[in-house]
mmCIF file of C-alpha atoms in Angstrom:
data_model
loop_
_atom_site.group_PDB
_atom_site.id
_atom_site.type_symbol
_atom_site.label_atom_id
_atom_site.label_comp_id
_atom_site.label_asym_id
_atom_site.label_seq_id
_atom_site.Cartn_x
_atom_site.Cartn_y
_atom_site.Cartn_z
ATOM 1 C CA MET H 228 -6.869 -13.069 13.739
ATOM 2 C CA ASP H 229 -5.888 -16.387 14.495
ATOM 3 C CA ALA H 230 -2.297 -16.518 12.986
ATOM 4 C CA LYS H 231 0.422 -14.459 13.478
ATOM 5 C CA LEU H 232 0.731 -11.767 10.782
ATOM 6 C CA GLU H 233 3.907 -11.986 8.764
ATOM 7 C CA PHE H 234 4.989 -9.212 5.896
ATOM 8 C CA ARG H 235 7.413 -9.910 3.101
ATOM 9 C CA MET H 236 7.777 -8.739 -0.313
ATOM 10 C CA ALA H 237 5.409 -9.934 -2.824
ATOM 11 C CA GLU H 238 5.812 -12.789 -5.440
ATOM 12 C CA GLU H 239 4.694 -12.590 -8.790
ATOM 13 C CA ASN H 240 2.274 -15.430 -7.646
ATOM 14 C CA ASP H 241 0.600 -12.962 -5.040
ATOM 15 C CA LEU H 242 -0.575 -10.822 -7.702
ATOM 16 C CA ASP H 243 -3.994 -12.252 -8.619
ATOM 17 C CA ARG H 244 -4.674 -11.859 -4.777
ATOM 18 C CA ILE H 245 -3.249 -8.388 -4.700
ATOM 19 C CA VAL H 246 -5.226 -7.134 -7.706
ATOM 20 C CA GLU H 247 -8.423 -9.126 -5.983
ATOM 21 C CA MET H 248 -8.526 -7.240 -2.970
ATOM 22 C CA LEU H 249 -7.505 -3.695 -4.923
ATOM 23 C CA ALA H 250 -10.688 -4.099 -6.669
ATOM 24 C CA ASP H 251 -12.572 -5.310 -3.835
ATOM 25 C CA ASP H 252 -14.484 -1.821 -2.907
ATOM 26 C CA LEU H 253 -16.289 0.951 -4.828
ATOM 27 C CA LEU H 254 -13.340 2.982 -5.923
ATOM 28 C CA GLY H 255 -11.291 0.338 -6.646
ATOM 29 C CA SER H 256 -13.883 -1.895 -8.793
ATOM 30 C CA GLN H 257 -14.416 1.315 -10.966
ATOM 31 C CA ARG H 258 -10.585 1.893 -11.875
ATOM 32 C CA GLU H 259 -9.043 -1.872 -11.370
ATOM 33 C CA LEU H 260 -9.815 -4.781 -13.813
ATOM 34 C CA TYR H 261 -9.964 -8.223 -11.939
ATOM 35 C CA VAL H 262 -10.065 -10.574 -14.832
ATOM 36 C CA ARG H 263 -8.574 -13.840 -15.407
ATOM 37 C CA PRO H 264 -5.937 -13.843 -16.950
ATOM 38 C CA LEU H 265 -5.045 -10.797 -15.511
ATOM 39 C CA PRO H 266 -4.208 -8.000 -18.020
ATOM 40 C CA GLN H 267 -0.226 -7.840 -18.825
ATOM 41 C CA SER H 268 -0.413 -4.090 -17.633
ATOM 42 C CA TYR H 269 -0.473 -5.664 -14.084
ATOM 43 C CA LEU H 270 2.291 -8.191 -14.614
ATOM 44 C CA ASP H 271 4.784 -5.057 -16.385
ATOM 45 C CA ALA H 272 4.009 -2.944 -13.321
ATOM 46 C CA PHE H 273 5.116 -6.039 -10.539
ATOM 47 C CA LYS H 274 7.889 -6.445 -12.349
ATOM 48 C CA SER H 275 9.037 -2.774 -12.509
ATOM 49 C CA ILE H 276 8.431 -2.415 -8.740
ATOM 50 C CA ALA H 277 10.103 -5.753 -7.675
ATOM 51 C CA SER H 278 13.182 -4.589 -10.208
ATOM 52 C CA ASP H 279 13.426 -0.872 -8.169
ATOM 53 C CA PRO H 280 15.404 -1.058 -4.921
ATOM 54 C CA ASN H 281 13.247 1.771 -4.228
ATOM 55 C CA ASN H 282 10.061 0.587 -4.498
ATOM 56 C CA GLU H 283 8.527 -2.433 -2.305
ATOM 57 C CA LEU H 284 5.505 -4.327 -2.635
ATOM 58 C CA ILE H 285 4.763 -5.673 0.360
ATOM 59 C CA VAL H 286 1.902 -8.369 1.295
ATOM 60 C CA ALA H 287 0.757 -9.199 5.077
ATOM 61 C CA CYS H 288 -0.163 -12.731 5.516
ATOM 62 C CA GLU H 289 -2.106 -14.894 7.925
ATOM 63 C CA GLY H 290 -0.210 -18.424 7.859
ATOM 64 C CA ASN H 291 -0.172 -18.985 3.620
ATOM 65 C CA GLU H 292 -3.264 -16.418 3.032
ATOM 66 C CA VAL H 293 -2.382 -12.952 1.703
ATOM 67 C CA ILE H 294 -4.494 -10.529 3.491
ATOM 68 C CA GLY H 295 -3.397 -7.426 3.101
ATOM 69 C CA VAL H 296 -1.034 -5.301 0.369
ATOM 70 C CA GLN H 297 0.830 -1.756 -0.010
ATOM 71 C CA GLN H 298 3.249 -0.298 -1.526
ATOM 72 C CA ILE H 299 5.968 1.675 0.016
ATOM 73 C CA THR H 300 8.057 3.768 -2.608
ATOM 74 C CA PHE H 301 11.067 5.615 -1.292
ATOM 75 C CA THR H 302 12.674 8.907 -2.595
ATOM 76 C CA PRO H 303 15.407 11.070 -2.619
ATOM 77 C CA TYR H 304 14.640 14.696 -2.065
ATOM 78 C CA ILE H 305 16.430 17.791 -2.701
ATOM 79 C CA THR H 306 14.351 19.744 -0.187
ATOM 80 C CA HIS H 307 14.470 18.545 3.557
ATOM 81 C CA GLN H 308 18.488 18.691 3.203
ATOM 82 C CA GLY H 309 18.775 15.878 0.936
ATOM 83 C CA GLY H 310 16.499 13.813 2.938
ATOM 84 C CA TRP H 311 14.732 10.473 1.995
ATOM 85 C CA ARG H 312 10.735 10.177 2.087
ATOM 86 C CA ALA H 313 8.663 6.949 2.130
ATOM 87 C CA THR H 314 5.117 7.372 0.218
ATOM 88 C CA ILE H 315 2.621 4.455 1.198
ATOM 89 C CA GLU H 316 0.065 3.459 -1.632
ATOM 90 C CA GLY H 317 -2.277 1.067 -2.377
ATOM 91 C CA VAL H 318 -3.138 -0.120 1.097
ATOM 92 C CA ARG H 319 -6.134 -3.004 1.332
ATOM 93 C CA THR H 320 -6.741 -5.161 3.309
ATOM 94 C CA SER H 321 -8.892 -8.758 2.364
ATOM 95 C CA ALA H 322 -12.782 -8.203 3.070
ATOM 96 C CA ARG H 323 -12.761 -10.601 5.550
ATOM 97 C CA VAL H 324 -10.479 -9.079 7.800
ATOM 98 C CA ARG H 325 -11.443 -5.219 7.559
ATOM 99 C CA GLY H 326 -11.756 -3.963 11.370
ATOM 100 C CA LYS H 327 -9.845 -6.538 13.052
ATOM 101 C CA GLY H 328 -6.608 -4.189 13.208
ATOM 102 C CA ILE H 329 -4.808 -5.496 10.277
ATOM 103 C CA GLY H 330 -4.508 -2.114 8.446
ATOM 104 C CA THR H 331 -3.149 -0.823 11.652
ATOM 105 C CA GLU H 332 -0.588 -3.214 11.837
ATOM 106 C CA MET H 333 0.375 -2.605 8.005
ATOM 107 C CA ILE H 334 0.777 0.992 8.147
ATOM 108 C CA ARG H 335 3.015 0.594 11.410
ATOM 109 C CA TRP H 336 5.062 -1.708 10.010
ATOM 110 C CA ALA H 337 5.520 0.465 6.774
ATOM 111 C CA ILE H 338 6.295 3.148 9.163
ATOM 112 C CA ASN H 339 8.733 1.115 10.787
ATOM 113 C CA ARG H 340 10.320 -0.007 7.491
ATOM 114 C CA ALA H 341 11.027 3.856 6.282
ATOM 115 C CA GLU H 342 12.568 4.474 9.696
ATOM 116 C CA GLU H 343 14.983 1.520 8.705
ATOM 117 C CA ARG H 344 15.900 3.074 5.173
ATOM 118 C CA GLY H 345 16.340 6.621 7.053
ATOM 119 C CA CYS H 346 13.417 8.575 6.035
ATOM 120 C CA HIS H 347 12.493 11.595 7.846
ATOM 121 C CA LEU H 348 8.978 11.569 6.451
ATOM 122 C CA VAL H 349 6.583 9.092 5.455
ATOM 123 C CA GLN H 350 3.446 10.591 2.943
ATOM 124 C CA LEU H 351 0.410 9.082 1.848
ATOM 125 C CA THR H 352 -2.977 10.075 0.167
ATOM 126 C CA THR H 353 -6.441 9.269 0.640
ATOM 127 C CA ASP H 354 -9.473 9.572 -1.919
ATOM 128 C CA LYS H 355 -11.657 12.232 -0.453
ATOM 129 C CA LYS H 356 -14.364 9.846 -1.320
ATOM 130 C CA ARG H 357 -13.174 7.761 1.688
ATOM 131 C CA PRO H 358 -13.549 9.724 4.852
ATOM 132 C CA ASN H 359 -13.438 6.597 6.995
ATOM 133 C CA ALA H 360 -10.001 5.888 5.308
ATOM 134 C CA LEU H 361 -8.896 9.735 6.562
ATOM 135 C CA ARG H 362 -9.874 9.452 10.203
ATOM 136 C CA PHE H 363 -7.967 5.887 10.185
ATOM 137 C CA TYR H 364 -4.929 7.593 9.090
ATOM 138 C CA GLU H 365 -5.214 10.383 11.274
ATOM 139 C CA LYS H 366 -5.536 8.010 14.358
ATOM 140 C CA LEU H 367 -2.332 6.790 13.307
ATOM 141 C CA GLY H 368 -0.685 9.809 13.799
ATOM 142 C CA PHE H 369 -0.780 11.337 9.866
ATOM 143 C CA THR H 370 -1.753 14.991 9.719
ATOM 144 C CA ALA H 371 -3.404 16.733 6.566
ATOM 145 C CA THR H 372 -0.906 19.037 6.363
ATOM 146 C CA HIS H 373 -1.212 19.713 2.362
ATOM 147 C CA GLU H 374 -3.729 20.236 -0.060
ATOM 148 C CA GLY H 375 -2.514 17.527 -2.857
ATOM 149 C CA LEU H 376 -3.284 17.607 -6.413
ATOM 150 C CA LYS H 377 -3.620 15.260 -9.332
ATOM 151 C CA LEU H 378 -3.865 15.672 -12.879
ATOM 152 C CA LYS H 379 -5.413 12.517 -14.557
ATOM 153 C CA LEU H 380 -3.485 11.842 -18.114
#
């Protein structure tokens, strides 16, 4: 990486690049719809995230280029004595920079952000079809302590 990596809140004009990155892998290409113009559902979701103080859509930039994205959701829980948790979702880096440590910097940034927000726990899921992602998160200190379940509606 030539330029210093910078993080900021995503802006509406980043949305095209964000969806492009989300769609740029085997699983993402099956669930995202990267066409121009983007479907209205992406803009609606962006606006909901941007207006919610407990949701942050963060982009990683190398100069003016968006090369990574992640969403962090901060949730209060009654469990753990009413503590807050951060959930990291939708982590993607540009194909051009994969394997260059960008993902590591992004997750470390998200962990620091969770600490700033007073969270006691950072959680995430990764698809079982992504064994490399599981190893990546384990190297960063995450442990598979729970079995996650989802019900697609």
